[in-house]
JSON list of C-alpha atoms in Angstrom, two decimals:
[
{"chain": "A", "resi": 1, "resn": "MET", "atom": "CA", "xyz": [-51.73, -244.01, -167.52]},
{"chain": "A", "resi": 2, "resn": "THR", "atom": "CA", "xyz": [-50.70, -242.12, -170.68]},
{"chain": "A", "resi": 3, "resn": "ASP", "atom": "CA", "xyz": [-52.37, -238.96, -169.40]},
{"chain": "A", "resi": 4, "resn": "LEU", "atom": "CA", "xyz": [-50.59, -239.26, -166.05]},
{"chain": "A", "resi": 5, "resn": "LEU", "atom": "CA", "xyz": [-47.18, -239.74, -167.67]},
{"chain": "A", "resi": 6, "resn": "LEU", "atom": "CA", "xyz": [-47.69, -236.84, -170.06]},
{"chain": "A", "resi": 7, "resn": "ALA", "atom": "CA", "xyz": [-48.87, -234.58, -167.23]},
{"chain": "A", "resi": 8, "resn": "ALA", "atom": "CA", "xyz": [-45.89, -235.57, -165.08]},
{"chain": "A", "resi": 9, "resn": "LEU", "atom": "CA", "xyz": [-43.47, -234.93, -167.95]},
{"chain": "A", "resi": 10, "resn": "HIS", "atom": "CA", "xyz": [-45.11, -231.58, -168.66]},
{"chain": "A", "resi": 11, "resn": "HIS", "atom": "CA", "xyz": [-44.87, -230.50, -165.02]},
{"chain": "A", "resi": 12, "resn": "LEU", "atom": "CA", "xyz": [-41.25, -231.65, -164.63]},
{"chain": "A", "resi": 13, "resn": "LEU", "atom": "CA", "xyz": [-40.28, -229.70, -167.73]},
{"chain": "A", "resi": 14, "resn": "VAL", "atom": "CA", "xyz": [-42.05, -226.61, -166.37]},
{"chain": "A", "resi": 15, "resn": "PHE", "atom": "CA", "xyz": [-40.07, -226.88, -163.13]},
{"chain": "A", "resi": 16, "resn": "GLY", "atom": "CA", "xyz": [-36.85, -227.29, -165.10]},
{"chain": "A", "resi": 17, "resn": "LEU", "atom": "CA", "xyz": [-37.64, -224.29, -167.28]},
{"chain": "A", "resi": 18, "resn": "VAL", "atom": "CA", "xyz": [-38.42, -222.09, -164.29]},
{"chain": "A", "resi": 19, "resn": "SER", "atom": "CA", "xyz": [-35.30, -223.29, -162.47]},
{"chain": "A", "resi": 20, "resn": "MET", "atom": "CA", "xyz": [-33.06, -222.34, -165.36]},
{"chain": "A", "resi": 21, "resn": "LEU", "atom": "CA", "xyz": [-34.75, -218.96, -165.79]},
{"chain": "A", "resi": 22, "resn": "VAL", "atom": "CA", "xyz": [-34.36, -218.20, -162.07]},
{"chain": "A", "resi": 23, "resn": "ALA", "atom": "CA", "xyz": [-30.70, -219.26, -162.23]},
{"chain": "A", "resi": 24, "resn": "GLU", "atom": "CA", "xyz": [-30.19, -216.86, -165.15]},
{"chain": "A", "resi": 25, "resn": "ALA", "atom": "CA", "xyz": [-31.85, -214.07, -163.17]},
{"chain": "A", "resi": 26, "resn": "VAL", "atom": "CA", "xyz": [-29.63, -214.74, -160.15]},
{"chain": "A", "resi": 27, "resn": "LEU", "atom": "CA", "xyz": [-26.45, -214.80, -162.25]},
{"chain": "A", "resi": 28, "resn": "LEU", "atom": "CA", "xyz": [-27.43, -211.56, -163.97]},
{"chain": "A", "resi": 29, "resn": "ARG", "atom": "CA", "xyz": [-27.88, -209.81, -160.59]},
{"chain": "A", "resi": 30, "resn": "GLY", "atom": "CA", "xyz": [-24.19, -209.88, -159.77]},
{"chain": "A", "resi": 31, "resn": "THR", "atom": "CA", "xyz": [-21.02, -209.11, -161.65]},
{"chain": "A", "resi": 32, "resn": "VAL", "atom": "CA", "xyz": [-20.95, -210.85, -165.02]},
{"chain": "A", "resi": 33, "resn": "ASP", "atom": "CA", "xyz": [-17.38, -211.87, -165.76]},
{"chain": "A", "resi": 34, "resn": "ALA", "atom": "CA", "xyz": [-16.11, -214.47, -168.23]},
{"chain": "A", "resi": 35, "resn": "GLY", "atom": "CA", "xyz": [-17.04, -217.41, -165.98]},
{"chain": "A", "resi": 36, "resn": "VAL", "atom": "CA", "xyz": [-20.56, -216.17, -165.35]},
{"chain": "A", "resi": 37, "resn": "ALA", "atom": "CA", "xyz": [-21.01, -215.43, -169.06]},
{"chain": "A", "resi": 38, "resn": "ARG", "atom": "CA", "xyz": [-20.06, -219.05, -169.84]},
{"chain": "A", "resi": 39, "resn": "ARG", "atom": "CA", "xyz": [-22.56, -220.36, -167.28]},
{"chain": "A", "resi": 40, "resn": "LEU", "atom": "CA", "xyz": [-25.27, -218.09, -168.69]},
{"chain": "A", "resi": 41, "resn": "THR", "atom": "CA", "xyz": [-24.73, -219.41, -172.21]},
{"chain": "A", "resi": 42, "resn": "GLY", "atom": "CA", "xyz": [-24.99, -222.98, -170.94]},
{"chain": "A", "resi": 43, "resn": "LEU", "atom": "CA", "xyz": [-28.10, -222.26, -168.90]},
{"chain": "A", "resi": 44, "resn": "ASP", "atom": "CA", "xyz": [-29.73, -220.49, -171.82]},
{"chain": "A", "resi": 45, "resn": "THR", "atom": "CA", "xyz": [-29.07, -223.46, -174.08]},
{"chain": "A", "resi": 46, "resn": "GLY", "atom": "CA", "xyz": [-30.77, -225.71, -171.51]},
{"chain": "A", "resi": 47, "resn": "TYR", "atom": "CA", "xyz": [-33.61, -223.21, -171.15]},
{"chain": "A", "resi": 48, "resn": "GLY", "atom": "CA", "xyz": [-34.24, -223.20, -174.90]},
{"chain": "A", "resi": 49, "resn": "ALA", "atom": "CA", "xyz": [-34.08, -226.99, -175.17]},
{"chain": "A", "resi": 50, "resn": "THR", "atom": "CA", "xyz": [-36.45, -227.36, -172.22]},
{"chain": "A", "resi": 51, "resn": "ALA", "atom": "CA", "xyz": [-38.87, -224.84, -173.75]},
{"chain": "A", "resi": 52, "resn": "VAL", "atom": "CA", "xyz": [-38.98, -226.88, -176.98]},
{"chain": "A", "resi": 53, "resn": "LEU", "atom": "CA", "xyz": [-39.47, -230.15, -175.07]},
{"chain": "A", "resi": 54, "resn": "LEU", "atom": "CA", "xyz": [-42.19, -228.51, -172.99]},
{"chain": "A", "resi": 55, "resn": "LEU", "atom": "CA", "xyz": [-44.02, -227.44, -176.12]},
{"chain": "A", "resi": 56, "resn": "GLY", "atom": "CA", "xyz": [-43.70, -231.00, -177.47]},
{"chain": "A", "resi": 57, "resn": "ALA", "atom": "CA", "xyz": [-45.06, -232.48, -174.24]},
{"chain": "A", "resi": 58, "resn": "GLY", "atom": "CA", "xyz": [-47.94, -230.01, -174.40]},
{"chain": "A", "resi": 59, "resn": "VAL", "atom": "CA", "xyz": [-48.78, -231.06, -177.96]},
{"chain": "A", "resi": 60, "resn": "LEU", "atom": "CA", "xyz": [-48.72, -234.71, -176.86]},
{"chain": "A", "resi": 61, "resn": "ARG", "atom": "CA", "xyz": [-51.15, -233.83, -174.06]},
{"chain": "A", "resi": 62, "resn": "LEU", "atom": "CA", "xyz": [-53.42, -232.21, -176.63]},
{"chain": "A", "resi": 63, "resn": "LEU", "atom": "CA", "xyz": [-53.37, -235.29, -178.82]},
{"chain": "A", "resi": 64, "resn": "TYR", "atom": "CA", "xyz": [-53.28, -238.10, -176.25]},
{"chain": "A", "resi": 65, "resn": "GLY", "atom": "CA", "xyz": [-54.39, -236.55, -172.97]},
{"chain": "A", "resi": 66, "resn": "ILE", "atom": "CA", "xyz": [-57.64, -237.39, -171.26]},
{"chain": "A", "resi": 67, "resn": "LYS", "atom": "CA", "xyz": [-59.29, -234.00, -171.86]},
{"chain": "A", "resi": 68, "resn": "GLY", "atom": "CA", "xyz": [-58.92, -234.26, -175.61]},
{"chain": "A", "resi": 69, "resn": "TRP", "atom": "CA", "xyz": [-58.30, -231.77, -178.37]},
{"chain": "A", "resi": 70, "resn": "ASP", "atom": "CA", "xyz": [-61.82, -230.33, -178.22]},
{"chain": "A", "resi": 71, "resn": "PHE", "atom": "CA", "xyz": [-61.41, -229.15, -174.61]},
{"chain": "A", "resi": 72, "resn": "TYR", "atom": "CA", "xyz": [-58.37, -227.08, -175.57]},
{"chain": "A", "resi": 73, "resn": "LEU", "atom": "CA", "xyz": [-59.63, -225.88, -178.93]},
{"chain": "A", "resi": 74, "resn": "HIS", "atom": "CA", "xyz": [-62.62, -224.13, -177.32]},
{"chain": "A", "resi": 75, "resn": "ASN", "atom": "CA", "xyz": [-60.86, -222.95, -174.18]},
{"chain": "A", "resi": 76, "resn": "PRO", "atom": "CA", "xyz": [-60.01, -219.21, -174.25]},
{"chain": "A", "resi": 77, "resn": "TRP", "atom": "CA", "xyz": [-57.66, -219.63, -171.27]},
{"chain": "A", "resi": 78, "resn": "PHE", "atom": "CA", "xyz": [-55.65, -222.13, -173.30]},
{"chain": "A", "resi": 79, "resn": "HIS", "atom": "CA", "xyz": [-55.36, -219.69, -176.20]},
{"chain": "A", "resi": 80, "resn": "ALA", "atom": "CA", "xyz": [-54.22, -216.93, -173.83]},
{"chain": "A", "resi": 81, "resn": "LYS", "atom": "CA", "xyz": [-51.69, -219.28, -172.22]},
{"chain": "A", "resi": 82, "resn": "ILE", "atom": "CA", "xyz": [-50.23, -220.41, -175.55]},
{"chain": "A", "resi": 83, "resn": "GLY", "atom": "CA", "xyz": [-50.17, -216.85, -176.86]},
{"chain": "A", "resi": 84, "resn": "LEU", "atom": "CA", "xyz": [-48.21, -215.69, -173.82]},
{"chain": "A", "resi": 85, "resn": "TYR", "atom": "CA", "xyz": [-45.91, -218.73, -174.09]},
{"chain": "A", "resi": 86, "resn": "VAL", "atom": "CA", "xyz": [-45.09, -217.84, -177.70]},
{"chain": "A", "resi": 87, "resn": "LEU", "atom": "CA", "xyz": [-44.62, -214.16, -176.79]},
{"chain": "A", "resi": 88, "resn": "THR", "atom": "CA", "xyz": [-42.30, -215.15, -173.94]},
{"chain": "A", "resi": 89, "resn": "GLY", "atom": "CA", "xyz": [-40.38, -217.41, -176.31]},
{"chain": "A", "resi": 90, "resn": "LEU", "atom": "CA", "xyz": [-39.93, -214.57, -178.77]},
{"chain": "A", "resi": 91, "resn": "LEU", "atom": "CA", "xyz": [-38.87, -212.25, -175.96]},
{"chain": "A", "resi": 92, "resn": "SER", "atom": "CA", "xyz": [-36.30, -214.80, -174.78]},
{"chain": "A", "resi": 93, "resn": "ALA", "atom": "CA", "xyz": [-34.51, -214.40, -178.11]},
{"chain": "A", "resi": 94, "resn": "LEU", "atom": "CA", "xyz": [-33.13, -211.05, -176.91]},
{"chain": "A", "resi": 95, "resn": "PRO", "atom": "CA", "xyz": [-30.96, -212.39, -174.07]},
{"chain": "A", "resi": 96, "resn": "THR", "atom": "CA", "xyz": [-30.16, -215.49, -176.13]},
{"chain": "A", "resi": 97, "resn": "LEU", "atom": "CA", "xyz": [-28.66, -213.32, -178.87]},
{"chain": "A", "resi": 98, "resn": "ASN", "atom": "CA", "xyz": [-26.63, -211.48, -176.23]},
{"chain": "A", "resi": 99, "resn": "PHE", "atom": "CA", "xyz": [-25.40, -214.77, -174.75]},
{"chain": "A", "resi": 100, "resn": "LEU", "atom": "CA", "xyz": [-24.44, -216.09, -178.19]},
{"chain": "A", "resi": 101, "resn": "ARG", "atom": "CA", "xyz": [-22.43, -212.91, -178.87]},
{"chain": "A", "resi": 102, "resn": "TRP", "atom": "CA", "xyz": [-20.76, -213.35, -175.50]},
{"chain": "A", "resi": 103, "resn": "ARG", "atom": "CA", "xyz": [-19.90, -216.97, -176.31]},
{"chain": "A", "resi": 104, "resn": "ARG", "atom": "CA", "xyz": [-18.27, -215.92, -179.59]},
{"chain": "A", "resi": 105, "resn": "ALA", "atom": "CA", "xyz": [-16.37, -213.13, -177.85]},
{"chain": "A", "resi": 106, "resn": "LEU", "atom": "CA", "xyz": [-15.18, -215.56, -175.16]},
{"chain": "A", "resi": 107, "resn": "ARG", "atom": "CA", "xyz": [-13.77, -217.88, -177.82]},
{"chain": "A", "resi": 108, "resn": "HIS", "atom": "CA", "xyz": [-11.62, -215.02, -179.16]},
{"chain": "A", "resi": 109, "resn": "ASP", "atom": "CA", "xyz": [-10.84, -213.44, -175.79]},
{"chain": "A", "resi": 110, "resn": "PRO", "atom": "CA", "xyz": [-11.07, -215.72, -172.70]},
{"chain": "A", "resi": 111, "resn": "GLY", "atom": "CA", "xyz": [-11.08, -212.64, -170.46]},
{"chain": "A", "resi": 112, "resn": "PHE", "atom": "CA", "xyz": [-14.03, -211.00, -172.23]},
{"chain": "A", "resi": 113, "resn": "VAL", "atom": "CA", "xyz": [-16.41, -209.12, -169.94]},
{"chain": "A", "resi": 114, "resn": "PRO", "atom": "CA", "xyz": [-19.86, -208.32, -171.36]},
{"chain": "A", "resi": 115, "resn": "PRO", "atom": "CA", "xyz": [-20.78, -204.63, -171.60]},
{"chain": "A", "resi": 116, "resn": "ALA", "atom": "CA", "xyz": [-22.85, -203.36, -168.67]},
{"chain": "A", "resi": 117, "resn": "ALA", "atom": "CA", "xyz": [-25.63, -202.23, -171.02]},
{"chain": "A", "resi": 118, "resn": "ASP", "atom": "CA", "xyz": [-25.96, -205.77, -172.46]},
{"chain": "A", "resi": 119, "resn": "VAL", "atom": "CA", "xyz": [-26.08, -207.26, -168.97]},
{"chain": "A", "resi": 120, "resn": "ALA", "atom": "CA", "xyz": [-28.72, -204.75, -167.83]},
{"chain": "A", "resi": 121, "resn": "ARG", "atom": "CA", "xyz": [-30.86, -205.44, -170.89]},
{"chain": "A", "resi": 122, "resn": "ALA", "atom": "CA", "xyz": [-30.60, -209.21, -170.42]},
{"chain": "A", "resi": 123, "resn": "ARG", "atom": "CA", "xyz": [-31.45, -208.84, -166.71]},
{"chain": "A", "resi": 124, "resn": "ARG", "atom": "CA", "xyz": [-34.54, -206.77, -167.53]},
{"chain": "A", "resi": 125, "resn": "VAL", "atom": "CA", "xyz": [-35.79, -209.21, -170.18]},
{"chain": "A", "resi": 126, "resn": "VAL", "atom": "CA", "xyz": [-35.25, -212.27, -167.95]},
{"chain": "A", "resi": 127, "resn": "ARG", "atom": "CA", "xyz": [-37.25, -210.57, -165.20]},
{"chain": "A", "resi": 128, "resn": "ILE", "atom": "CA", "xyz": [-40.07, -209.87, -167.67]},
{"chain": "A", "resi": 129, "resn": "GLU", "atom": "CA", "xyz": [-39.93, -213.53, -168.73]},
{"chain": "A", "resi": 130, "resn": "LEU", "atom": "CA", "xyz": [-40.28, -214.61, -165.10]},
{"chain": "A", "resi": 131, "resn": "ALA", "atom": "CA", "xyz": [-43.32, -212.36, -164.67]},
{"chain": "A", "resi": 132, "resn": "ALA", "atom": "CA", "xyz": [-44.82, -213.79, -167.87]},
{"chain": "A", "resi": 133, "resn": "VAL", "atom": "CA", "xyz": [-44.27, -217.34, -166.59]},
{"chain": "A", "resi": 134, "resn": "ALA", "atom": "CA", "xyz": [-46.15, -216.42, -163.40]},
{"chain": "A", "resi": 135, "resn": "VAL", "atom": "CA", "xyz": [-49.07, -215.23, -165.53]},
{"chain": "A", "resi": 136, "resn": "ILE", "atom": "CA", "xyz": [-48.86, -218.45, -167.57]},
{"chain": "A", "resi": 137, "resn": "PHE", "atom": "CA", "xyz": [-49.28, -220.40, -164.32]},
{"chain": "A", "resi": 138, "resn": "VAL", "atom": "CA", "xyz": [-52.44, -218.42, -163.52]},
{"chain": "A", "resi": 139, "resn": "LEU", "atom": "CA", "xyz": [-53.77, -219.00, -167.04]},
{"chain": "A", "resi": 140, "resn": "ALA", "atom": "CA", "xyz": [-53.00, -222.73, -166.72]},
{"chain": "A", "resi": 141, "resn": "ALA", "atom": "CA", "xyz": [-55.00, -222.92, -163.49]},
{"chain": "A", "resi": 142, "resn": "ALA", "atom": "CA", "xyz": [-57.92, -221.08, -165.12]},
{"chain": "A", "resi": 143, "resn": "MET", "atom": "CA", "xyz": [-57.67, -223.29, -168.18]},
{"chain": "A", "resi": 144, "resn": "ALA", "atom": "CA", "xyz": [-57.86, -226.48, -166.12]},
{"chain": "A", "resi": 145, "resn": "ARG", "atom": "CA", "xyz": [-60.90, -225.28, -164.20]},
{"chain": "A", "resi": 146, "resn": "TYR", "atom": "CA", "xyz": [-62.92, -223.33, -166.73]},
{"chain": "A", "resi": 147, "resn": "GLY", "atom": "CA", "xyz": [-63.48, -224.66, -170.23]},
{"chain": "A", "resi": 148, "resn": "GLY", "atom": "CA", "xyz": [-64.94, -221.33, -171.29]},
{"chain": "A", "resi": 149, "resn": "PHE", "atom": "CA", "xyz": [-66.37, -218.14, -169.89]}
]
């Protein structure tokens, strides 16, 4: 039962993470005014919190899941998946820093509109993150099916 609950938690967090990332991508497609900038900062906070919880759920699956630590330790697909997850997390810092600057600017000027260059950069990075998440899904499927090459 522990394995089932951990797997369910892990999957629900993945869906939440993807939902928030897609919502960010959609908001960044249109005009980013003060209201949209506020929503983006809130979404990004949720995205970051979900990413941390997802990592925690993954660690719990490593420690208490049915496959055991040894399955993951010797699984090259797992290492690729975690490497890409960490890379995606580092990449997500770029829009997060933009959103934090926007939040500060909004506190001082409620009518603040983010510069077009910042919006374009955030849009590009979020799209790259979405592509990376798609690859992570493929690596997860390979990891679950093939313990090694």
